[in-house]
Amino acid sequence: MTAKVIDGKAFAAEVRAKVASHVTRLKEENGITPGLAVVLVGEDPASQVYVRSKGKQTVEVGMNSYEHKLDPETSEADLLALIDRLNKDAAVHGILVQLPLPKHLDSDLVINAIDPAKDVDGFHISNVGLLGTGQKSMVPCTPLGCLMMLRDHHGSLAGMDAVVLGRSNIVGKPMAQLLLGDSCTVTIAHSRTKDLADVCRRADIVVAAVGRPEMVPGDWIKPGATVIDVGINRIERDGKTVLVGDVDYASAAAVAGAITPVPGGVGPMTIACLLANTLTACCRANGLSEPEGLTA
Ligand code: NDP
């Protein structure tokens, strides 16, 4: 079997187009422009690239983008004061603090200072609790993107066996909650899981989020299963730096029913879902109905 390639780049473009058309309607019918504030502390090169890309795509869908670039030495008090200002600013519907933060700043404290209604990353403890109890929340962007692709491919996920490799707060755990919410039978695996291969082989859906280049070989995949590869790993191959996922793409694609490539799979969906979350936050803040198909 050769797997169907789930084209995250094309799907992300569709999501952005949907967001853009809602934004146009919001402007015309309600006189509201959604706004996303992104806060970057320090000069981490990867974070700078992400923040630039987020700002550019925010503007492209017609939203306002507010970038706050702070000195690496910024104090916690100053950062919290900025978040407080953004929380109170009616033009700002979404707030994202780019992680990782410099070591002298307490990420949990900072994230939990964001108004949960504006927490478009879905990392605030209130949103984690709401998601865990099946209530309306802001859903973390990467798992939301994975869920959208799975729903698009399968329709209903009810009754499917799903394995999530990785238990991080930003990917693995919320991914498992979302799959459970869609009535999958969910297993969460991690570095202490015994016989990972056997656990994977039972799954109709494998979501790999471990951060280990090409760790999952094709013979761990049940024939016909759907493989969502969240991993982004830079490795040297044939004298070049290349991007690979957590799944060995060639061998897995020979067995799976469907698979996301790296790059061009989950990655593009993450920013598209950030824009979707900002739109959702804006609609909720204004008592308007939420866009369909853009939330969990
Ligand atoms: P973390 O490092 O926070 O978590 C990794 C998880 O994988 C941990 O739960 C860890 O287990 C588990 N793990 C590590 N090694 C093994 C192993 N050998 N066997 C089984 N489980 C293992 O990573 P993130 O969740 O933040 O990210 C995961 C990957 O996804 C990375 O490649 C990252 O770059 C990528 N990513 C991609 C995004 C995108 O937009 N496409 C967004 C976010 C992340 P334990 O808890 O036991 O240590």
PDB file of C-alpha atoms in Angstrom, residues 6-294:
ATOM      1  CA  ILE A   6      -2.196  14.468   3.835  1.00  0.00           C
ATOM      2  CA  ASP A   7      -1.151  17.830   2.440  1.00  0.00           C
ATOM      3  CA  GLY A   8      -0.945  20.134   5.463  1.00  0.00           C
ATOM      4  CA  LYS A   9       0.251  23.044   3.366  1.00  0.00           C
ATOM      5  CA  ALA A  10      -2.833  22.964   1.128  1.00  0.00           C
ATOM      6  CA  PHE A  11      -5.148  22.353   4.092  1.00  0.00           C
ATOM      7  CA  ALA A  12      -3.599  25.252   6.022  1.00  0.00           C
ATOM      8  CA  ALA A  13      -4.219  27.503   2.990  1.00  0.00           C
ATOM      9  CA  GLU A  14      -7.904  26.453   3.081  1.00  0.00           C
ATOM     10  CA  VAL A  15      -8.119  27.231   6.806  1.00  0.00           C
ATOM     11  CA  ARG A  16      -6.526  30.645   6.257  1.00  0.00           C
ATOM     12  CA  ALA A  17      -8.943  31.377   3.407  1.00  0.00           C
ATOM     13  CA  LYS A  18     -11.895  30.507   5.681  1.00  0.00           C
ATOM     14  CA  VAL A  19     -10.486  32.732   8.428  1.00  0.00           C
ATOM     15  CA  ALA A  20      -9.935  35.583   5.950  1.00  0.00           C
ATOM     16  CA  SER A  21     -13.490  35.419   4.661  1.00  0.00           C
ATOM     17  CA  HIS A  22     -14.865  35.500   8.239  1.00  0.00           C
ATOM     18  CA  VAL A  23     -12.611  38.447   9.030  1.00  0.00           C
ATOM     19  CA  THR A  24     -13.944  40.329   5.996  1.00  0.00           C
ATOM     20  CA  ARG A  25     -17.502  39.665   7.160  1.00  0.00           C
ATOM     21  CA  LEU A  26     -16.699  40.764  10.724  1.00  0.00           C
ATOM     22  CA  LYS A  27     -15.292  44.030   9.410  1.00  0.00           C
ATOM     23  CA  GLU A  28     -18.180  44.708   7.027  1.00  0.00           C
ATOM     24  CA  GLU A  29     -21.088  43.606   9.225  1.00  0.00           C
ATOM     25  CA  ASN A  30     -19.802  44.377  12.708  1.00  0.00           C
ATOM     26  CA  GLY A  31     -17.010  46.913  12.241  1.00  0.00           C
ATOM     27  CA  ILE A  32     -14.626  44.634  14.170  1.00  0.00           C
ATOM     28  CA  THR A  33     -11.079  43.686  13.200  1.00  0.00           C
ATOM     29  CA  PRO A  34      -9.592  40.769  15.151  1.00  0.00           C
ATOM     30  CA  GLY A  35      -6.195  41.559  16.674  1.00  0.00           C
ATOM     31  CA  LEU A  36      -3.356  39.243  17.698  1.00  0.00           C
ATOM     32  CA  ALA A  37      -0.530  40.392  19.985  1.00  0.00           C
ATOM     33  CA  VAL A  38       2.670  38.344  19.898  1.00  0.00           C
ATOM     34  CA  VAL A  39       5.270  38.888  22.598  1.00  0.00           C
ATOM     35  CA  LEU A  40       8.861  37.858  21.988  1.00  0.00           C
ATOM     36  CA  VAL A  41      11.448  38.146  24.750  1.00  0.00           C
ATOM     37  CA  GLY A  42      15.045  37.881  23.587  1.00  0.00           C
ATOM     38  CA  GLU A  43      16.695  37.063  20.302  1.00  0.00           C
ATOM     39  CA  ASP A  44      16.386  33.296  19.839  1.00  0.00           C
ATOM     40  CA  PRO A  45      16.750  32.919  16.034  1.00  0.00           C
ATOM     41  CA  ALA A  46      14.099  30.180  15.654  1.00  0.00           C
ATOM     42  CA  SER A  47      11.618  32.188  17.755  1.00  0.00           C
ATOM     43  CA  GLN A  48      12.282  35.291  15.634  1.00  0.00           C
ATOM     44  CA  VAL A  49      11.453  33.321  12.477  1.00  0.00           C
ATOM     45  CA  TYR A  50       8.223  31.971  14.013  1.00  0.00           C
ATOM     46  CA  VAL A  51       7.154  35.414  15.240  1.00  0.00           C
ATOM     47  CA  ARG A  52       7.821  37.011  11.844  1.00  0.00           C
ATOM     48  CA  SER A  53       5.838  34.309  10.114  1.00  0.00           C
ATOM     49  CA  LYS A  54       2.934  34.638  12.562  1.00  0.00           C
ATOM     50  CA  GLY A  55       2.840  38.422  12.095  1.00  0.00           C
ATOM     51  CA  LYS A  56       2.913  38.141   8.306  1.00  0.00           C
ATOM     52  CA  GLN A  57       0.111  35.560   8.150  1.00  0.00           C
ATOM     53  CA  THR A  58      -1.989  37.511  10.657  1.00  0.00           C
ATOM     54  CA  VAL A  59      -1.908  40.559   8.388  1.00  0.00           C
ATOM     55  CA  GLU A  60      -2.541  38.434   5.279  1.00  0.00           C
ATOM     56  CA  VAL A  61      -5.894  37.212   6.662  1.00  0.00           C
ATOM     57  CA  GLY A  62      -6.893  40.803   7.395  1.00  0.00           C
ATOM     58  CA  MET A  63      -6.296  40.879  11.146  1.00  0.00           C
ATOM     59  CA  ASN A  64      -4.288  43.410  13.105  1.00  0.00           C
ATOM     60  CA  SER A  65      -0.896  42.193  14.274  1.00  0.00           C
ATOM     61  CA  TYR A  66       0.794  43.724  17.308  1.00  0.00           C
ATOM     62  CA  GLU A  67       4.382  42.613  17.820  1.00  0.00           C
ATOM     63  CA  HIS A  68       6.122  43.299  21.120  1.00  0.00           C
ATOM     64  CA  LYS A  69       9.837  42.554  20.993  1.00  0.00           C
ATOM     65  CA  LEU A  70      11.406  42.796  24.401  1.00  0.00           C
ATOM     66  CA  ASP A  71      15.000  42.867  25.550  1.00  0.00           C
ATOM     67  CA  PRO A  72      16.426  39.469  26.675  1.00  0.00           C
ATOM     68  CA  GLU A  73      16.970  40.986  30.148  1.00  0.00           C
ATOM     69  CA  THR A  74      13.331  42.079  30.535  1.00  0.00           C
ATOM     70  CA  SER A  75      12.169  41.608  34.128  1.00  0.00           C
ATOM     71  CA  GLU A  76       9.225  39.419  35.043  1.00  0.00           C
ATOM     72  CA  ALA A  77       7.442  42.478  36.450  1.00  0.00           C
ATOM     73  CA  ASP A  78       7.772  44.351  33.151  1.00  0.00           C
ATOM     74  CA  LEU A  79       6.572  41.361  31.137  1.00  0.00           C
ATOM     75  CA  LEU A  80       3.591  40.869  33.457  1.00  0.00           C
ATOM     76  CA  ALA A  81       2.771  44.582  33.180  1.00  0.00           C
ATOM     77  CA  LEU A  82       2.709  44.287  29.370  1.00  0.00           C
ATOM     78  CA  ILE A  83       0.422  41.236  29.556  1.00  0.00           C
ATOM     79  CA  ASP A  84      -1.876  43.143  31.902  1.00  0.00           C
ATOM     80  CA  ARG A  85      -2.079  45.998  29.373  1.00  0.00           C
ATOM     81  CA  LEU A  86      -2.826  43.558  26.536  1.00  0.00           C
ATOM     82  CA  ASN A  87      -5.464  41.793  28.659  1.00  0.00           C
ATOM     83  CA  LYS A  88      -7.247  45.146  29.058  1.00  0.00           C
ATOM     84  CA  ASP A  89      -6.839  46.270  25.441  1.00  0.00           C
ATOM     85  CA  ALA A  90     -10.153  45.753  23.596  1.00  0.00           C
ATOM     86  CA  ALA A  91      -8.393  45.767  20.210  1.00  0.00           C
ATOM     87  CA  VAL A  92      -6.400  42.695  21.216  1.00  0.00           C
ATOM     88  CA  HIS A  93      -8.379  39.437  21.027  1.00  0.00           C
ATOM     89  CA  GLY A  94      -5.472  37.006  21.148  1.00  0.00           C
ATOM     90  CA  ILE A  95      -2.209  37.083  23.103  1.00  0.00           C
ATOM     91  CA  LEU A  96       0.686  34.745  22.442  1.00  0.00           C
ATOM     92  CA  VAL A  97       3.921  34.736  24.401  1.00  0.00           C
ATOM     93  CA  GLN A  98       6.551  33.006  22.286  1.00  0.00           C
ATOM     94  CA  LEU A  99       8.191  30.110  24.119  1.00  0.00           C
ATOM     95  CA  PRO A 100      10.780  29.257  25.286  1.00  0.00           C
ATOM     96  CA  LEU A 101      11.245  32.296  27.524  1.00  0.00           C
ATOM     97  CA  PRO A 102      14.705  33.214  28.850  1.00  0.00           C
ATOM     98  CA  LYS A 103      15.583  31.167  31.942  1.00  0.00           C
ATOM     99  CA  HIS A 104      15.077  33.993  34.472  1.00  0.00           C
ATOM    100  CA  LEU A 105      11.362  34.169  33.580  1.00  0.00           C
ATOM    101  CA  ASP A 106       8.793  31.736  34.997  1.00  0.00           C
ATOM    102  CA  SER A 107       6.851  30.490  31.939  1.00  0.00           C
ATOM    103  CA  ASP A 108       3.951  29.068  33.956  1.00  0.00           C
ATOM    104  CA  LEU A 109       3.493  32.334  35.836  1.00  0.00           C
ATOM    105  CA  VAL A 110       3.638  34.356  32.618  1.00  0.00           C
ATOM    106  CA  ILE A 111       1.256  32.111  30.645  1.00  0.00           C
ATOM    107  CA  ASN A 112      -1.220  32.012  33.520  1.00  0.00           C
ATOM    108  CA  ALA A 113      -1.223  35.827  33.627  1.00  0.00           C
ATOM    109  CA  ILE A 114      -2.844  35.922  30.166  1.00  0.00           C
ATOM    110  CA  ASP A 115      -6.626  36.375  30.168  1.00  0.00           C
ATOM    111  CA  PRO A 116      -7.813  32.784  29.387  1.00  0.00           C
ATOM    112  CA  ALA A 117     -10.283  34.190  26.829  1.00  0.00           C
ATOM    113  CA  LYS A 118      -7.304  35.685  24.915  1.00  0.00           C
ATOM    114  CA  ASP A 119      -4.997  32.690  25.412  1.00  0.00           C
ATOM    115  CA  VAL A 120      -4.869  31.645  21.754  1.00  0.00           C
ATOM    116  CA  ASP A 121      -2.114  29.099  22.469  1.00  0.00           C
ATOM    117  CA  GLY A 122      -4.466  27.299  24.862  1.00  0.00           C
ATOM    118  CA  PHE A 123      -1.729  26.860  27.492  1.00  0.00           C
ATOM    119  CA  HIS A 124      -3.421  28.717  30.393  1.00  0.00           C
ATOM    120  CA  ILE A 125      -4.305  26.361  33.226  1.00  0.00           C
ATOM    121  CA  SER A 126      -8.008  27.307  32.877  1.00  0.00           C
ATOM    122  CA  ASN A 127      -8.025  26.271  29.224  1.00  0.00           C
ATOM    123  CA  VAL A 128      -6.205  23.039  30.068  1.00  0.00           C
ATOM    124  CA  GLY A 129      -8.911  22.307  32.660  1.00  0.00           C
ATOM    125  CA  LEU A 130     -11.760  23.236  30.322  1.00  0.00           C
ATOM    126  CA  LEU A 131     -10.383  20.983  27.578  1.00  0.00           C
ATOM    127  CA  GLY A 132      -9.875  18.143  30.064  1.00  0.00           C
ATOM    128  CA  THR A 133     -13.488  18.382  31.193  1.00  0.00           C
ATOM    129  CA  GLY A 134     -14.892  18.652  27.674  1.00  0.00           C
ATOM    130  CA  GLN A 135     -15.914  22.313  27.998  1.00  0.00           C
ATOM    131  CA  LYS A 136     -15.499  25.125  25.507  1.00  0.00           C
ATOM    132  CA  SER A 137     -11.875  26.295  25.669  1.00  0.00           C
ATOM    133  CA  MET A 138      -9.036  27.689  23.624  1.00  0.00           C
ATOM    134  CA  VAL A 139      -7.344  24.605  22.154  1.00  0.00           C
ATOM    135  CA  PRO A 140      -3.553  24.411  21.612  1.00  0.00           C
ATOM    136  CA  CYS A 141      -2.808  25.085  17.947  1.00  0.00           C
ATOM    137  CA  THR A 142      -0.691  22.073  16.963  1.00  0.00           C
ATOM    138  CA  PRO A 143      -3.071  19.398  18.307  1.00  0.00           C
ATOM    139  CA  LEU A 144      -6.022  21.347  16.891  1.00  0.00           C
ATOM    140  CA  GLY A 145      -4.378  21.252  13.466  1.00  0.00           C
ATOM    141  CA  CYS A 146      -3.815  17.482  13.795  1.00  0.00           C
ATOM    142  CA  LEU A 147      -7.447  16.969  14.788  1.00  0.00           C
ATOM    143  CA  MET A 148      -8.702  18.997  11.818  1.00  0.00           C
ATOM    144  CA  MET A 149      -6.634  16.885   9.419  1.00  0.00           C
ATOM    145  CA  LEU A 150      -7.840  13.643  11.006  1.00  0.00           C
ATOM    146  CA  ARG A 151     -11.497  14.730  10.872  1.00  0.00           C
ATOM    147  CA  ASP A 152     -11.076  15.839   7.285  1.00  0.00           C
ATOM    148  CA  HIS A 153      -9.584  12.484   6.305  1.00  0.00           C
ATOM    149  CA  HIS A 154     -11.834  10.160   8.313  1.00  0.00           C
ATOM    150  CA  GLY A 155     -15.031  12.061   9.001  1.00  0.00           C
ATOM    151  CA  SER A 156     -15.907  10.489  12.365  1.00  0.00           C
ATOM    152  CA  LEU A 157     -13.063   9.212  14.566  1.00  0.00           C
ATOM    153  CA  ALA A 158     -15.427   7.420  16.970  1.00  0.00           C
ATOM    154  CA  GLY A 159     -14.250   4.001  18.106  1.00  0.00           C
ATOM    155  CA  MET A 160     -10.810   4.232  16.491  1.00  0.00           C
ATOM    156  CA  ASP A 161      -7.715   3.128  18.424  1.00  0.00           C
ATOM    157  CA  ALA A 162      -5.365   6.089  18.673  1.00  0.00           C
ATOM    158  CA  VAL A 163      -1.834   6.191  20.060  1.00  0.00           C
ATOM    159  CA  VAL A 164      -0.184   9.477  20.938  1.00  0.00           C
ATOM    160  CA  LEU A 165       3.587   9.213  21.230  1.00  0.00           C
ATOM    161  CA  GLY A 166       4.683  11.919  23.664  1.00  0.00           C
ATOM    162  CA  ARG A 167       3.052  13.432  26.736  1.00  0.00           C
ATOM    163  CA  SER A 168       4.117  17.085  26.623  1.00  0.00           C
ATOM    164  CA  ASN A 169       1.721  19.769  27.796  1.00  0.00           C
ATOM    165  CA  ILE A 170       1.776  21.505  24.428  1.00  0.00           C
ATOM    166  CA  VAL A 171       1.270  18.539  22.095  1.00  0.00           C
ATOM    167  CA  GLY A 172       0.869  15.036  23.547  1.00  0.00           C
ATOM    168  CA  LYS A 173      -1.568  15.618  26.409  1.00  0.00           C
ATOM    169  CA  PRO A 174      -3.958  18.016  24.614  1.00  0.00           C
ATOM    170  CA  MET A 175      -3.833  15.781  21.512  1.00  0.00           C
ATOM    171  CA  ALA A 176      -4.940  12.827  23.625  1.00  0.00           C
ATOM    172  CA  GLN A 177      -7.767  14.905  25.164  1.00  0.00           C
ATOM    173  CA  LEU A 178      -8.994  15.936  21.720  1.00  0.00           C
ATOM    174  CA  LEU A 179      -8.965  12.360  20.415  1.00  0.00           C
ATOM    175  CA  LEU A 180     -10.818  11.238  23.525  1.00  0.00           C
ATOM    176  CA  GLY A 181     -13.315  14.054  22.913  1.00  0.00           C
ATOM    177  CA  ASP A 182     -13.890  12.563  19.452  1.00  0.00           C
ATOM    178  CA  SER A 183     -14.502   9.136  21.061  1.00  0.00           C
ATOM    179  CA  CYS A 184     -11.258   7.420  20.128  1.00  0.00           C
ATOM    180  CA  THR A 185      -9.798   4.796  22.456  1.00  0.00           C
ATOM    181  CA  VAL A 186      -6.606   6.600  23.376  1.00  0.00           C
ATOM    182  CA  THR A 187      -3.219   5.355  24.546  1.00  0.00           C
ATOM    183  CA  ILE A 188      -0.557   7.873  25.547  1.00  0.00           C
ATOM    184  CA  ALA A 189       2.973   6.517  25.187  1.00  0.00           C
ATOM    185  CA  HIS A 190       6.212   8.082  26.426  1.00  0.00           C
ATOM    186  CA  SER A 191       9.857   7.321  27.147  1.00  0.00           C
ATOM    187  CA  ARG A 192       8.966   4.803  29.857  1.00  0.00           C
ATOM    188  CA  THR A 193       6.412   2.886  27.769  1.00  0.00           C
ATOM    189  CA  LYS A 194       7.233  -0.822  27.445  1.00  0.00           C
ATOM    190  CA  ASP A 195       7.217  -2.243  23.921  1.00  0.00           C
ATOM    191  CA  LEU A 196       6.381   0.898  22.017  1.00  0.00           C
ATOM    192  CA  ALA A 197       6.365  -1.056  18.743  1.00  0.00           C
ATOM    193  CA  ASP A 198       3.557  -3.301  19.963  1.00  0.00           C
ATOM    194  CA  VAL A 199       1.547  -0.317  21.262  1.00  0.00           C
ATOM    195  CA  CYS A 200       1.868   1.419  17.876  1.00  0.00           C
ATOM    196  CA  ARG A 201       0.972  -1.667  15.846  1.00  0.00           C
ATOM    197  CA  ARG A 202      -2.483  -1.780  17.450  1.00  0.00           C
ATOM    198  CA  ALA A 203      -3.341   1.792  16.461  1.00  0.00           C
ATOM    199  CA  ASP A 204      -5.629   3.007  13.693  1.00  0.00           C
ATOM    200  CA  ILE A 205      -4.205   6.481  14.307  1.00  0.00           C
ATOM    201  CA  VAL A 206      -0.619   7.236  15.345  1.00  0.00           C
ATOM    202  CA  VAL A 207       0.306  10.779  16.350  1.00  0.00           C
ATOM    203  CA  ALA A 208       4.065  11.028  16.815  1.00  0.00           C
ATOM    204  CA  ALA A 209       5.332  13.927  18.958  1.00  0.00           C
ATOM    205  CA  VAL A 210       8.590  12.810  20.536  1.00  0.00           C
ATOM    206  CA  GLY A 211      11.259  15.021  18.968  1.00  0.00           C
ATOM    207  CA  ARG A 212      13.414  12.035  17.865  1.00  0.00           C
ATOM    208  CA  PRO A 213      14.345  11.978  14.171  1.00  0.00           C
ATOM    209  CA  GLU A 214      12.684   9.116  12.270  1.00  0.00           C
ATOM    210  CA  MET A 215      12.182   7.083  15.435  1.00  0.00           C
ATOM    211  CA  VAL A 216       9.003   5.321  14.232  1.00  0.00           C
ATOM    212  CA  PRO A 217       9.735   2.795  11.460  1.00  0.00           C
ATOM    213  CA  GLY A 218       7.192   1.425   9.016  1.00  0.00           C
ATOM    214  CA  ASP A 219       7.010  -1.948  10.742  1.00  0.00           C
ATOM    215  CA  TRP A 220       5.500  -0.261  13.829  1.00  0.00           C
ATOM    216  CA  ILE A 221       2.548   0.883  11.707  1.00  0.00           C
ATOM    217  CA  LYS A 222      -0.613  -1.182  11.282  1.00  0.00           C
ATOM    218  CA  PRO A 223      -1.389  -1.541   7.572  1.00  0.00           C
ATOM    219  CA  GLY A 224      -3.813   1.191   6.543  1.00  0.00           C
ATOM    220  CA  ALA A 225      -3.359   3.281   9.710  1.00  0.00           C
ATOM    221  CA  THR A 226      -3.248   7.083   9.635  1.00  0.00           C
ATOM    222  CA  VAL A 227       0.058   8.612  10.714  1.00  0.00           C
ATOM    223  CA  ILE A 228       0.304  12.212  11.887  1.00  0.00           C
ATOM    224  CA  ASP A 229       3.927  13.251  12.287  1.00  0.00           C
ATOM    225  CA  VAL A 230       4.320  16.281  14.550  1.00  0.00           C
ATOM    226  CA  GLY A 231       8.100  16.052  14.849  1.00  0.00           C
ATOM    227  CA  ILE A 232      10.362  18.744  13.449  1.00  0.00           C
ATOM    228  CA  ASN A 233      13.985  17.627  13.586  1.00  0.00           C
ATOM    229  CA  ARG A 234      16.977  19.080  11.798  1.00  0.00           C
ATOM    230  CA  ILE A 235      19.567  16.475  10.827  1.00  0.00           C
ATOM    231  CA  GLU A 236      22.631  16.310   8.604  1.00  0.00           C
ATOM    232  CA  ARG A 237      22.192  14.047   5.565  1.00  0.00           C
ATOM    233  CA  ASP A 238      24.494  13.830   2.573  1.00  0.00           C
ATOM    234  CA  GLY A 239      26.296  16.947   3.762  1.00  0.00           C
ATOM    235  CA  LYS A 240      23.085  18.978   3.980  1.00  0.00           C
ATOM    236  CA  THR A 241      20.825  20.040   6.838  1.00  0.00           C
ATOM    237  CA  VAL A 242      17.388  18.538   6.252  1.00  0.00           C
ATOM    238  CA  LEU A 243      14.111  18.581   8.148  1.00  0.00           C
ATOM    239  CA  VAL A 244      12.665  15.210   9.154  1.00  0.00           C
ATOM    240  CA  GLY A 245       9.811  14.091  11.363  1.00  0.00           C
ATOM    241  CA  ASP A 246       9.595  11.578  14.190  1.00  0.00           C
ATOM    242  CA  VAL A 247       8.453   8.947  11.681  1.00  0.00           C
ATOM    243  CA  ASP A 248      10.619   7.251   9.072  1.00  0.00           C
ATOM    244  CA  TYR A 249       8.563   8.591   6.193  1.00  0.00           C
ATOM    245  CA  ALA A 250       9.603   6.201   3.402  1.00  0.00           C
ATOM    246  CA  SER A 251       8.979   2.962   5.300  1.00  0.00           C
ATOM    247  CA  ALA A 252       5.837   4.268   7.049  1.00  0.00           C
ATOM    248  CA  ALA A 253       4.296   5.576   3.809  1.00  0.00           C
ATOM    249  CA  ALA A 254       4.650   2.085   2.325  1.00  0.00           C
ATOM    250  CA  VAL A 255       2.364   0.651   5.038  1.00  0.00           C
ATOM    251  CA  ALA A 256       0.087   3.457   6.249  1.00  0.00           C
ATOM    252  CA  GLY A 257      -3.253   4.405   4.714  1.00  0.00           C
ATOM    253  CA  ALA A 258      -2.489   8.111   5.088  1.00  0.00           C
ATOM    254  CA  ILE A 259       0.464  10.118   6.371  1.00  0.00           C
ATOM    255  CA  THR A 260       1.533  13.719   6.895  1.00  0.00           C
ATOM    256  CA  PRO A 261       4.910  14.668   5.408  1.00  0.00           C
ATOM    257  CA  VAL A 262       7.621  16.721   7.121  1.00  0.00           C
ATOM    258  CA  PRO A 263       7.866  19.471   6.083  1.00  0.00           C
ATOM    259  CA  GLY A 264       4.434  20.336   4.710  1.00  0.00           C
ATOM    260  CA  GLY A 265       2.233  18.417   7.153  1.00  0.00           C
ATOM    261  CA  VAL A 266       1.471  19.493  10.707  1.00  0.00           C
ATOM    262  CA  GLY A 267       3.810  22.510  10.665  1.00  0.00           C
ATOM    263  CA  PRO A 268       1.762  24.811   8.376  1.00  0.00           C
ATOM    264  CA  MET A 269      -1.435  23.885  10.237  1.00  0.00           C
ATOM    265  CA  THR A 270      -0.099  25.246  13.524  1.00  0.00           C
ATOM    266  CA  ILE A 271      -0.050  28.918  12.465  1.00  0.00           C
ATOM    267  CA  ALA A 272      -3.320  28.504  10.538  1.00  0.00           C
ATOM    268  CA  CYS A 273      -4.912  27.280  13.791  1.00  0.00           C
ATOM    269  CA  LEU A 274      -3.432  30.216  15.687  1.00  0.00           C
ATOM    270  CA  LEU A 275      -5.302  32.511  13.283  1.00  0.00           C
ATOM    271  CA  ALA A 276      -8.443  30.385  13.670  1.00  0.00           C
ATOM    272  CA  ASN A 277      -8.157  30.645  17.467  1.00  0.00           C
ATOM    273  CA  THR A 278      -7.743  34.426  17.276  1.00  0.00           C
ATOM    274  CA  LEU A 279     -10.898  34.655  15.173  1.00  0.00           C
ATOM    275  CA  THR A 280     -12.748  32.388  17.613  1.00  0.00           C
ATOM    276  CA  ALA A 281     -11.576  34.504  20.575  1.00  0.00           C
ATOM    277  CA  CYS A 282     -12.741  37.667  18.790  1.00  0.00           C
ATOM    278  CA  CYS A 283     -16.189  36.200  18.045  1.00  0.00           C
ATOM    279  CA  ARG A 284     -16.604  35.029  21.649  1.00  0.00           C
ATOM    280  CA  ALA A 285     -15.478  38.402  23.037  1.00  0.00           C
ATOM    281  CA  ASN A 286     -18.142  40.126  20.940  1.00  0.00           C
ATOM    282  CA  GLY A 287     -20.939  37.645  21.620  1.00  0.00           C
ATOM    283  CA  LEU A 288     -20.996  36.545  17.970  1.00  0.00           C
ATOM    284  CA  SER A 289     -21.440  33.004  16.700  1.00  0.00           C
ATOM    285  CA  GLU A 290     -18.201  31.121  16.191  1.00  0.00           C
ATOM    286  CA  PRO A 291     -16.918  30.150  12.755  1.00  0.00           C
ATOM    287  CA  GLU A 292     -17.819  26.564  11.911  1.00  0.00           C
ATOM    288  CA  GLY A 293     -15.105  23.950  11.435  1.00  0.00           C
ATOM    289  CA  LEU A 294     -12.363  26.071  12.970  1.00  0.00           C
TER     290      LEU A 294
END
